[in-house]
CSV table of C-alpha atoms and ligand atoms in Angstrom, one decimal:
chain,number,residue,atom,x,y,z
H,1,MET,CA,-34.2,4.8,16.0
H,2,SER,CA,-35.4,5.4,19.5
H,3,VAL,CA,-39.1,4.6,19.0
H,4,ALA,CA,-40.1,1.0,18.9
H,5,TYR,CA,-40.9,-0.4,15.5
H,6,GLU,CA,-44.5,-1.2,14.6
H,7,ALA,CA,-45.6,-3.6,11.9
H,8,THR,CA,-48.2,-1.3,10.2
H,9,LEU,CA,-48.4,0.5,6.9
H,10,GLU,CA,-49.0,3.8,8.8
H,11,PHE,CA,-45.8,3.3,10.8
H,12,ALA,CA,-43.8,2.5,7.7
H,13,LYS,CA,-45.1,5.6,6.0
H,14,SER,CA,-44.2,7.7,9.1
H,15,LEU,CA,-40.6,6.4,8.8
H,16,ASP,CA,-40.6,7.5,5.2
H,17,GLN,CA,-41.8,10.9,6.2
H,18,GLN,CA,-38.9,11.3,8.7
H,19,ASP,CA,-36.4,10.0,6.1
H,20,LYS,CA,-34.0,12.9,5.3
H,21,ILE,CA,-32.9,11.3,2.0
H,22,ALA,CA,-36.3,10.0,0.8
H,23,HIS,CA,-36.3,12.4,-2.1
H,24,TYR,CA,-33.5,10.5,-3.9
H,25,ARG,CA,-36.1,7.8,-4.8
H,26,GLU,CA,-37.5,10.3,-7.3
H,27,GLN,CA,-34.2,10.5,-9.1
H,28,PHE,CA,-34.3,6.9,-10.2
H,29,HIS,CA,-36.3,5.0,-12.8
H,30,ILE,CA,-38.3,2.4,-10.9
H,31,PRO,CA,-39.7,-0.3,-13.2
H,32,LYS,CA,-43.5,-0.5,-13.2
H,33,ASP,CA,-46.1,-3.3,-13.8
H,34,LYS,CA,-48.7,-3.0,-16.6
H,35,GLY,CA,-51.1,-1.2,-14.2
H,36,GLY,CA,-48.4,1.5,-13.7
H,37,ASN,CA,-47.5,0.4,-10.1
H,38,ASN,CA,-43.9,0.5,-9.1
H,39,TRP,CA,-42.2,-2.8,-8.7
H,40,ILE,CA,-40.7,-3.4,-5.3
H,41,TYR,CA,-37.1,-3.6,-6.4
H,42,MET,CA,-34.8,-5.2,-3.8
H,43,CYS,CA,-32.2,-6.4,-6.1
H,44,GLY,CA,-29.7,-3.5,-6.2
H,45,ASN,CA,-27.1,-5.9,-4.9
H,46,SER,CA,-27.2,-7.5,-8.3
H,47,LEU,CA,-28.0,-4.6,-10.7
H,48,GLY,CA,-28.7,-1.2,-9.3
H,49,LEU,CA,-31.5,0.9,-10.8
H,50,GLN,CA,-30.9,3.6,-13.3
H,51,PRO,CA,-30.5,7.2,-12.1
H,52,LYS,CA,-32.6,9.5,-14.2
H,53,SER,CA,-29.5,11.7,-14.8
H,54,THR,CA,-27.6,8.9,-16.4
H,55,LYS,CA,-29.1,9.5,-19.8
H,56,GLU,CA,-28.0,13.2,-19.7
H,57,TYR,CA,-24.5,12.3,-18.8
H,58,ILE,CA,-24.2,9.7,-21.6
H,59,ASN,CA,-25.9,12.1,-24.1
H,60,GLN,CA,-23.4,14.7,-23.3
H,61,GLU,CA,-20.6,12.4,-24.5
H,62,LEU,CA,-22.5,11.3,-27.5
H,63,GLU,CA,-23.1,14.9,-28.5
H,64,ASP,CA,-19.5,15.8,-28.0
H,65,TRP,CA,-18.4,12.8,-30.1
H,66,ALA,CA,-20.8,13.9,-32.8
H,67,ASN,CA,-19.6,17.5,-32.7
H,68,PHE,CA,-15.9,17.1,-32.1
H,69,GLY,CA,-14.9,13.6,-33.3
H,70,VAL,CA,-11.4,12.9,-32.1
H,71,GLU,CA,-11.0,16.5,-30.8
H,72,GLY,CA,-13.4,15.5,-28.1
H,73,HIS,CA,-10.4,14.2,-26.2
H,74,PHE,CA,-9.6,17.8,-25.5
H,75,GLU,CA,-12.7,19.8,-26.6
H,76,ALA,CA,-15.5,17.9,-25.0
H,77,LYS,CA,-17.2,19.5,-22.0
H,78,ASN,CA,-15.6,16.8,-20.0
H,79,PRO,CA,-12.5,16.1,-22.0
H,80,TRP,CA,-12.0,12.4,-22.6
H,81,MET,CA,-8.3,12.4,-22.2
H,82,PRO,CA,-8.4,12.9,-18.4
H,83,TYR,CA,-12.0,11.6,-18.0
H,84,HIS,CA,-11.2,8.9,-15.5
H,85,GLU,CA,-9.8,11.5,-13.2
H,86,PHE,CA,-13.2,13.1,-12.9
H,87,LEU,CA,-14.3,9.9,-11.1
H,88,THR,CA,-11.3,9.4,-8.8
H,89,GLU,CA,-12.0,11.7,-5.9
H,90,SER,CA,-15.7,10.7,-5.5
H,91,MET,CA,-14.8,7.0,-5.9
H,92,ALA,CA,-12.0,7.4,-3.3
H,93,LYS,CA,-14.5,9.0,-0.9
H,94,VAL,CA,-17.0,6.2,-1.3
H,95,VAL,CA,-14.4,3.6,-0.3
H,96,GLY,CA,-12.4,5.7,2.2
H,97,ALA,CA,-9.2,5.9,0.2
H,98,LYS,CA,-6.8,8.6,-1.0
H,99,PRO,CA,-7.1,9.6,-4.7
H,100,ILE,CA,-3.7,8.1,-5.5
H,101,GLU,CA,-5.0,4.7,-4.3
H,102,VAL,CA,-8.0,4.5,-6.7
H,103,VAL,CA,-8.7,4.2,-10.4
H,104,THR,CA,-11.8,3.2,-12.4
H,105,MET,CA,-11.0,0.7,-15.2
H,106,ASN,CA,-11.7,-2.7,-16.7
H,107,THR,CA,-14.1,-5.1,-14.9
H,108,LEU,CA,-13.8,-6.7,-11.5
H,109,THR,CA,-12.4,-10.1,-12.4
H,110,THR,CA,-9.9,-8.6,-14.9
H,111,ASN,CA,-8.8,-6.3,-12.2
H,112,LEU,CA,-8.3,-9.1,-9.7
H,113,HIS,CA,-6.0,-10.8,-12.2
H,114,LEU,CA,-4.0,-7.6,-12.8
H,115,LEU,CA,-3.7,-7.1,-9.1
H,116,MET,CA,-2.6,-10.7,-8.5
H,117,VAL,CA,0.2,-10.1,-11.0
H,118,SER,CA,1.6,-7.7,-8.4
H,119,PHE,CA,0.3,-9.2,-5.1
H,120,TYR,CA,0.5,-12.9,-5.7
H,121,GLN,CA,4.2,-13.6,-6.3
H,122,PRO,CA,4.5,-17.1,-4.8
H,123,THR,CA,7.7,-18.9,-3.9
H,124,LYS,CA,8.2,-22.7,-3.6
H,125,THR,CA,7.3,-22.6,0.1
H,126,LYS,CA,4.9,-19.7,0.4
H,127,PHE,CA,2.4,-20.1,-2.4
H,128,LYS,CA,-1.0,-20.8,-1.0
H,129,ILE,CA,-4.1,-18.5,-1.5
H,130,LEU,CA,-6.8,-18.3,1.1
H,131,ILE,CA,-10.4,-17.5,0.2
H,132,GLU,CA,-13.8,-17.9,1.9
H,133,SER,CA,-15.3,-21.3,1.2
H,134,ASP,CA,-18.4,-19.7,-0.3
H,135,ALA,CA,-16.5,-17.0,-2.3
H,136,PHE,CA,-18.2,-15.8,-5.4
H,137,PRO,CA,-17.4,-18.3,-8.2
H,138,SER,CA,-15.6,-15.8,-10.4
H,139,ASP,CA,-13.1,-15.1,-7.6
H,140,ARG,CA,-12.5,-18.8,-7.0
H,141,TYR,CA,-12.0,-19.4,-10.7
H,142,ALA,CA,-9.6,-16.4,-10.9
H,143,VAL,CA,-7.6,-17.6,-7.9
H,144,GLU,CA,-7.5,-21.2,-9.1
H,145,SER,CA,-6.3,-20.1,-12.5
H,146,GLN,CA,-3.5,-18.0,-10.9
H,147,LEU,CA,-2.4,-21.0,-8.9
H,148,ARG,CA,-2.2,-23.1,-12.1
H,149,PHE,CA,-0.5,-20.3,-14.0
H,150,HIS,CA,2.3,-20.4,-11.4
H,151,GLY,CA,2.5,-24.2,-11.6
H,152,PHE,CA,0.5,-25.2,-8.4
H,153,SER,CA,-2.6,-27.3,-8.3
H,154,PRO,CA,-5.6,-25.7,-6.6
H,155,LYS,CA,-5.8,-28.9,-4.5
H,156,GLU,CA,-2.4,-28.1,-2.8
H,157,GLY,CA,-2.7,-24.3,-3.1
H,158,LEU,CA,-6.2,-23.3,-2.3
H,159,VAL,CA,-7.0,-22.8,1.4
H,160,GLU,CA,-10.7,-22.3,2.4
H,161,TRP,CA,-12.0,-20.3,5.4
H,162,LYS,CA,-15.2,-22.2,6.2
H,163,PRO,CA,-18.2,-21.7,8.5
H,164,ARG,CA,-18.2,-24.3,11.3
H,165,PRO,CA,-20.5,-27.3,10.7
H,166,GLY,CA,-24.1,-26.3,11.3
H,167,GLU,CA,-23.2,-22.6,11.0
H,168,ASP,CA,-23.6,-20.2,8.1
H,169,LEU,CA,-21.2,-17.4,9.0
H,170,LEU,CA,-17.4,-17.0,9.2
H,171,ARG,CA,-15.6,-16.6,12.6
H,172,MET,CA,-12.5,-14.5,12.9
H,173,GLU,CA,-11.0,-17.1,15.4
H,174,ASP,CA,-11.1,-19.7,12.6
H,175,LEU,CA,-9.1,-17.4,10.3
H,176,GLU,CA,-6.6,-17.0,13.2
H,177,THR,CA,-6.3,-20.7,13.5
H,178,ILE,CA,-5.7,-21.3,9.8
H,179,LEU,CA,-3.0,-18.6,9.8
H,180,LYS,CA,-1.4,-20.0,12.8
H,181,GLU,CA,-1.2,-23.4,11.2
H,182,GLN,CA,-0.5,-22.6,7.6
H,183,GLY,CA,0.3,-18.9,7.5
H,184,ASP,CA,3.9,-19.5,6.6
H,185,GLU,CA,2.8,-21.2,3.4
H,186,ILE,CA,0.1,-18.7,2.5
H,187,ALA,CA,1.1,-15.9,0.1
H,188,LEU,CA,-2.2,-14.2,-0.3
H,189,LEU,CA,-5.6,-13.7,1.4
H,190,LEU,CA,-8.4,-12.7,-1.0
H,191,ILE,CA,-11.6,-12.2,0.9
H,192,GLY,CA,-15.0,-10.7,0.1
H,193,GLY,CA,-15.5,-7.6,2.3
H,194,VAL,CA,-19.2,-8.4,2.3
H,195,ASN,CA,-20.1,-12.0,1.4
H,196,TYR,CA,-22.3,-12.1,-1.6
H,197,TYR,CA,-24.3,-15.1,-0.3
H,198,THR,CA,-24.7,-14.5,3.5
H,199,GLY,CA,-24.4,-10.7,3.5
H,200,GLN,CA,-21.9,-11.0,6.3
H,201,SER,CA,-19.6,-7.9,6.5
H,202,LEU,CA,-16.1,-8.8,7.7
H,203,ASP,CA,-13.7,-6.7,9.7
H,204,ILE,CA,-11.2,-6.1,6.9
H,205,LYS,CA,-8.8,-4.2,9.2
H,206,LYS,CA,-8.6,-7.2,11.4
H,207,ILE,CA,-8.1,-9.5,8.4
H,208,ALA,CA,-5.3,-7.2,7.2
H,209,GLU,CA,-3.6,-7.3,10.6
H,210,LEU,CA,-3.8,-11.1,10.8
H,211,GLY,CA,-2.6,-11.6,7.3
H,212,HIS,CA,0.3,-9.1,7.6
H,213,ALA,CA,1.5,-10.7,10.8
H,214,LYS,CA,2.2,-13.8,8.7
H,215,ASN,CA,3.7,-11.8,5.8
H,216,CYS,CA,0.8,-12.5,3.6
H,217,MET,CA,-0.6,-10.0,1.1
H,218,VAL,CA,-4.2,-9.1,1.7
H,219,GLY,CA,-6.7,-8.3,-1.0
H,220,ILE,CA,-10.4,-7.5,-0.6
H,221,ASP,CA,-13.2,-8.0,-3.1
H,222,LEU,CA,-15.6,-5.2,-2.5
H,223,ALA,CA,-18.3,-6.0,-5.1
H,224,HIS,CA,-20.9,-6.1,-2.3
H,225,GLY,CA,-19.3,-3.5,-0.1
H,226,VAL,CA,-18.8,-0.5,-2.4
H,227,GLY,CA,-21.7,2.0,-2.0
H,228,ASN,CA,-23.1,-0.3,0.7
H,229,ILE,CA,-20.8,-0.2,3.7
H,230,LYS,CA,-18.0,2.2,4.6
H,231,PRO,CA,-14.9,0.1,4.1
H,232,GLU,CA,-12.3,2.7,5.0
H,233,LEU,CA,-9.8,1.0,2.7
H,234,HIS,CA,-6.9,3.3,3.5
H,235,ASN,CA,-7.1,2.9,7.2
H,236,SER,CA,-7.8,-0.8,7.0
H,237,GLY,CA,-4.2,-1.3,5.7
H,238,VAL,CA,-5.2,-3.9,3.1
H,239,ASP,CA,-2.8,-4.1,0.2
H,240,PHE,CA,-5.4,-4.0,-2.6
H,241,ALA,CA,-9.1,-4.2,-3.4
H,242,ALA,CA,-11.3,-4.4,-6.5
H,243,TRP,CA,-15.0,-3.9,-7.1
H,244,CYS,CA,-17.7,-3.5,-9.7
H,245,THR,CA,-19.9,-0.5,-10.1
H,246,TYR,CA,-23.1,-2.0,-11.5
H,247,LYS,CA,-24.4,-3.3,-8.1
H,248,TYR,CA,-24.7,-0.7,-5.4
H,249,LEU,CA,-23.2,2.0,-7.5
H,250,ASN,CA,-25.9,2.0,-10.1
H,251,SER,CA,-23.7,2.4,-13.2
H,252,GLY,CA,-25.4,0.0,-15.6
H,253,PRO,CA,-25.0,-3.6,-16.7
H,254,GLY,CA,-21.4,-4.6,-17.2
H,255,SER,CA,-20.0,-1.2,-16.4
H,256,LEU,CA,-16.4,-0.6,-15.4
H,257,GLY,CA,-14.9,-1.6,-12.1
H,258,GLY,CA,-12.8,0.1,-9.5
H,259,LEU,CA,-9.4,-0.8,-8.1
H,260,PHE,CA,-7.5,0.2,-5.0
H,261,VAL,CA,-3.8,-0.2,-4.3
H,262,HIS,CA,-2.7,1.0,-0.9
H,263,GLU,CA,-0.5,4.1,-0.8
H,264,LYS,CA,2.3,2.2,0.8
H,265,HIS,CA,2.8,0.4,-2.6
H,266,ALA,CA,2.4,3.5,-4.8
H,267,ASN,CA,6.0,3.9,-5.6
H,268,ASP,CA,7.2,0.3,-5.2
H,269,LYS,CA,9.1,-0.5,-8.4
H,270,SER,CA,9.8,-4.0,-7.3
H,271,LEU,CA,6.1,-5.1,-7.8
H,272,LYS,CA,5.6,-6.9,-11.0
H,273,LYS,CA,3.0,-5.4,-13.2
H,274,PHE,CA,1.3,-5.9,-16.6
H,275,SER,CA,1.5,-2.7,-18.6
H,276,GLY,CA,0.0,-0.8,-21.5
H,277,TRP,CA,0.2,2.7,-22.9
H,278,TRP,CA,-2.3,4.0,-20.3
H,279,SER,CA,0.1,2.9,-17.5
H,280,HIS,CA,2.6,5.4,-18.8
H,281,ASN,CA,3.2,8.9,-17.3
H,282,LYS,CA,0.4,11.0,-18.8
H,283,THR,CA,2.6,14.0,-19.5
H,284,THR,CA,4.8,12.1,-21.9
H,285,ARG,CA,2.4,9.3,-23.0
H,286,PHE,CA,1.9,10.8,-26.5
H,287,ASN,CA,5.6,11.1,-27.2
H,288,MET,CA,5.3,7.4,-28.0
H,289,ARG,CA,8.7,6.6,-26.6
H,290,GLN,CA,10.0,3.1,-26.2
H,291,GLU,CA,10.8,3.2,-22.5
H,292,LEU,CA,7.8,2.8,-20.2
H,293,ASP,CA,7.6,5.3,-17.4
H,294,VAL,CA,4.9,3.8,-15.1
H,295,MET,CA,2.6,6.2,-13.2
H,296,PRO,CA,2.7,5.8,-9.4
H,297,GLY,CA,-0.3,4.4,-7.5
H,298,ALA,CA,-3.4,2.9,-8.9
H,299,GLU,CA,-3.3,4.7,-12.2
H,300,GLY,CA,-0.2,2.8,-13.1
H,301,TYR,CA,-2.4,-0.3,-13.4
H,302,GLN,CA,-4.3,1.1,-16.3
H,303,LEU,CA,-3.6,-0.6,-19.7
H,304,SER,CA,-6.0,1.0,-22.2
H,305,ASN,CA,-7.8,4.2,-23.0
H,306,PRO,CA,-11.1,3.7,-21.2
H,307,PRO,CA,-14.7,3.5,-22.5
H,308,ILE,CA,-16.1,7.0,-21.9
H,309,LEU,CA,-19.8,6.1,-22.2
H,310,SER,CA,-19.5,3.7,-19.3
H,311,MET,CA,-17.5,6.2,-17.3
H,312,ALA,CA,-20.3,8.8,-18.0
H,313,ALA,CA,-22.8,6.5,-16.3
H,314,ILE,CA,-20.4,6.0,-13.4
H,315,LYS,CA,-20.0,9.8,-13.1
H,316,ALA,CA,-23.7,10.3,-12.9
H,317,SER,CA,-23.9,7.8,-10.1
H,318,LEU,CA,-20.9,9.1,-8.2
H,319,ASP,CA,-22.1,12.7,-8.4
H,320,MET,CA,-25.2,11.5,-6.5
H,321,PHE,CA,-23.2,9.5,-3.9
H,322,ASN,CA,-21.0,12.5,-3.4
H,323,GLU,CA,-24.0,14.7,-2.8
H,324,VAL,CA,-25.6,12.4,-0.3
H,325,GLY,CA,-22.4,11.2,1.4
H,326,MET,CA,-21.8,7.7,2.7
H,327,ASP,CA,-22.6,8.8,6.3
H,328,ALA,CA,-26.2,9.7,5.5
H,329,LEU,CA,-26.6,6.8,3.3
H,330,ARG,CA,-25.3,4.3,5.9
H,331,GLU,CA,-27.5,5.9,8.6
H,332,LYS,CA,-30.6,5.3,6.6
H,333,SER,CA,-29.4,1.9,5.4
H,334,GLU,CA,-29.1,0.6,9.0
H,335,GLU,CA,-32.6,1.9,9.8
H,336,LEU,CA,-34.2,0.5,6.6
H,337,THR,CA,-32.5,-3.0,7.0
H,338,GLY,CA,-33.3,-2.9,10.7
H,339,TYR,CA,-37.0,-2.3,10.0
H,340,PHE,CA,-36.9,-5.0,7.3
H,341,GLU,CA,-35.4,-7.5,9.8
H,342,TYR,CA,-37.9,-6.6,12.5
H,343,LEU,CA,-40.8,-7.2,10.0
H,344,LEU,CA,-39.4,-10.5,8.8
H,345,ASN,CA,-39.1,-11.6,12.4
H,346,THR,CA,-42.9,-11.1,12.8
H,347,ILE,CA,-43.4,-13.9,10.3
H,348,GLU,CA,-44.2,-17.0,12.5
H,349,SER,CA,-43.1,-19.8,10.3
H,350,ASP,CA,-40.0,-22.0,10.2
H,351,ALA,CA,-40.1,-22.0,6.4
H,352,ILE,CA,-37.7,-19.1,6.4
H,353,LYS,CA,-34.7,-18.0,8.4
H,354,ILE,CA,-32.4,-14.9,8.1
H,355,ILE,CA,-28.8,-16.0,8.0
H,356,THR,CA,-27.2,-12.5,7.8
H,357,PRO,CA,-25.8,-11.3,11.1
H,358,SER,CA,-28.2,-9.1,13.1
H,359,ASN,CA,-25.5,-6.8,14.3
H,360,PRO,CA,-25.6,-3.8,11.9
H,361,LYS,CA,-21.8,-3.6,12.0
H,362,GLU,CA,-21.5,-7.1,10.6
H,363,ARG,CA,-23.7,-6.5,7.6
H,364,GLY,CA,-24.6,-4.0,4.8
H,365,CYS,CA,-28.2,-3.6,3.6
H,366,GLN,CA,-28.7,-7.1,2.3
H,367,LEU,CA,-30.6,-9.8,4.3
H,368,SER,CA,-30.2,-13.4,3.1
H,369,ILE,CA,-33.3,-15.4,3.7
H,370,GLN,CA,-32.7,-19.1,3.8
H,371,VAL,CA,-35.7,-21.1,2.6
H,372,LYS,CA,-36.6,-24.5,4.1
H,373,ASN,CA,-36.3,-27.4,1.7
H,374,ALA,CA,-34.7,-25.0,-0.8
H,375,ASP,CA,-38.2,-24.1,-2.1
H,376,LYS,CA,-37.3,-21.9,-5.1
H,377,GLY,CA,-41.0,-21.5,-5.7
H,378,LEU,CA,-41.2,-18.9,-3.0
H,379,HIS,CA,-38.8,-16.7,-4.9
H,380,GLU,CA,-40.7,-17.2,-8.1
H,381,LYS,CA,-44.0,-16.2,-6.5
H,382,LEU,CA,-42.4,-13.0,-5.2
H,383,THR,CA,-41.1,-12.2,-8.7
H,384,ALA,CA,-44.6,-12.9,-10.2
H,385,ASN,CA,-45.9,-10.3,-7.8
H,386,HIS,CA,-43.2,-7.8,-9.1
H,387,ILE,CA,-41.2,-8.1,-5.9
H,388,ILE,CA,-37.7,-8.4,-7.3
H,389,THR,CA,-35.2,-10.3,-5.2
H,390,ASP,CA,-32.7,-12.9,-6.2
H,391,TRP,CA,-32.3,-16.6,-5.7
H,392,ARG,CA,-28.9,-18.0,-5.0
H,393,GLU,CA,-28.3,-21.7,-5.0
H,394,PRO,CA,-28.6,-23.7,-2.9
H,395,ASP,CA,-31.4,-22.2,-0.8
H,396,VAL,CA,-31.2,-18.4,-0.3
H,397,ILE,CA,-33.3,-15.4,-1.3
H,398,ARG,CA,-31.1,-12.3,-1.2
H,399,CYS,CA,-33.0,-9.1,-0.5
H,400,ALA,CA,-31.3,-5.7,-0.5
H,401,PRO,CA,-33.4,-2.6,0.5
H,402,ILE,CA,-31.3,0.2,-1.1
H,403,PRO,CA,-31.2,3.4,0.9
H,404,LEU,CA,-31.1,5.6,-2.1
H,405,TYR,CA,-34.3,4.3,-3.7
H,406,ASN,CA,-36.2,1.9,-1.5
H,407,SER,CA,-38.7,3.1,1.0
H,408,PHE,CA,-39.9,1.8,4.4
H,409,GLU,CA,-43.2,1.3,2.6
H,410,ASP,CA,-41.4,-1.0,0.1
H,411,VAL,CA,-40.1,-3.3,2.8
H,412,TYR,CA,-43.4,-3.3,4.6
H,413,LYS,CA,-45.2,-4.4,1.4
H,414,MET,CA,-42.6,-6.9,0.6
H,415,VAL,CA,-42.8,-8.6,4.0
H,416,GLY,CA,-46.6,-8.5,3.8
H,417,LYS,CA,-46.6,-10.5,0.6
H,418,LEU,CA,-43.9,-12.9,1.9
H,419,LYS,CA,-46.1,-13.5,5.0
H,420,GLU,CA,-49.0,-14.4,2.7
H,421,LEU,CA,-46.8,-16.8,0.6
H,422,VAL,CA,-45.1,-18.8,3.3
O,501,PLP,C1,-20.6,-9.5,-8.9
O,501,PLP,C2,-19.3,-10.1,-8.5
O,501,PLP,C3,-18.4,-10.5,-9.5
O,501,PLP,C4,-18.6,-10.2,-10.9
O,501,PLP,O1,-17.4,-10.1,-11.6
O,501,PLP,P1,-17.3,-9.3,-13.0
O,501,PLP,O2,-15.9,-9.5,-13.4
O,501,PLP,O3,-17.7,-7.9,-12.8
O,501,PLP,O4,-18.3,-10.0,-14.0
O,501,PLP,C5,-17.2,-11.0,-9.0
O,501,PLP,N1,-17.0,-11.2,-7.7
O,501,PLP,C6,-17.9,-10.9,-6.7
O,501,PLP,C7,-17.6,-11.2,-5.3
O,501,PLP,C8,-19.1,-10.4,-7.1
O,501,PLP,O5,-20.0,-10.1,-6.2
């Protein structure tokens, strides 16, 4: 934006008028208060809002199930047998991958475990796993249980990349130091592409280069990156990634996750893998033979026939993402979060502090507001005013203005209320 920002409602509205993708807001159900006013929903980083089209997509499958029973696998408008394939191309575009590298299946933590079967194959001397010190708890539990499963204690096997004392964000130099000192003992790096707590977006290409230089496998948790930033997974060179779709991808509570395995591993038969009938070559799967013929690429990681109703919701969302495109989305997102940051900085109070990086390249849309004395009451007051954010222990309010459905007016009103409350 070339014009200087102004902290007025008129200015916020003028930004909405210039917004080329503003009309997508109409395509979502925005929760309302009793008086019929829209909530200010800034929590799409936790659960994205429902696209109005989702019901139609799911109804289509319910109808086809009613009308065709088992024949729906072939006769449905979108036949269930290959249904996951209808998602692959759009999902690949969203994360910057090739179709062979991506599949939609299971949930995030399950996928992390299945990926670690392949990409965490420790030896006696090279067995450690490196994570961020404030990694999402599920990732930490998953990694610790993998260590134990292979006979190592988390105490000896878990290496943490920490912010420096008095700082909130991670520094790449510190990762370099850890790898220089312990790289020969580290088997795997599993890092959040966008940190769930601070909102910091890391240079995953750089992380891949540093890890690979020490012969470590590199995996990325993209739960907070997918549909938010443009991770360019293929070009980054990371070995694998996994994400959920209910946050920025608006696919509904507990919906299926996505998985990426880099093309360089697509045909590697030496990688250990857990298998099921959906891992098998789809042209001969129903011959029910005894020998497994694993599909190349990400599809070979599937175990089971997938839940179509959840996939229908993902399809509704991905069709929208495909139509808008990540470029347009990201362009608005930088603008919206930039304006949000500008407004927050007009609050003259030391009760709150933004800990997310101010460089747009080092963040997605989320801003994490650290609250002095861990005053959770501030978050509760926002919620009471139908301004939906989330509180993360110990002391952060996470706010994510979502480019698909939040407006500049939303962020203006949110900051107005916050100003009143602090
Ligand atoms: C949301 C989130 C999860 C949740 O995992 P599920 O298996 O989908 O319940 C895990 N890790 C990170 C980093 C997340 O942000």
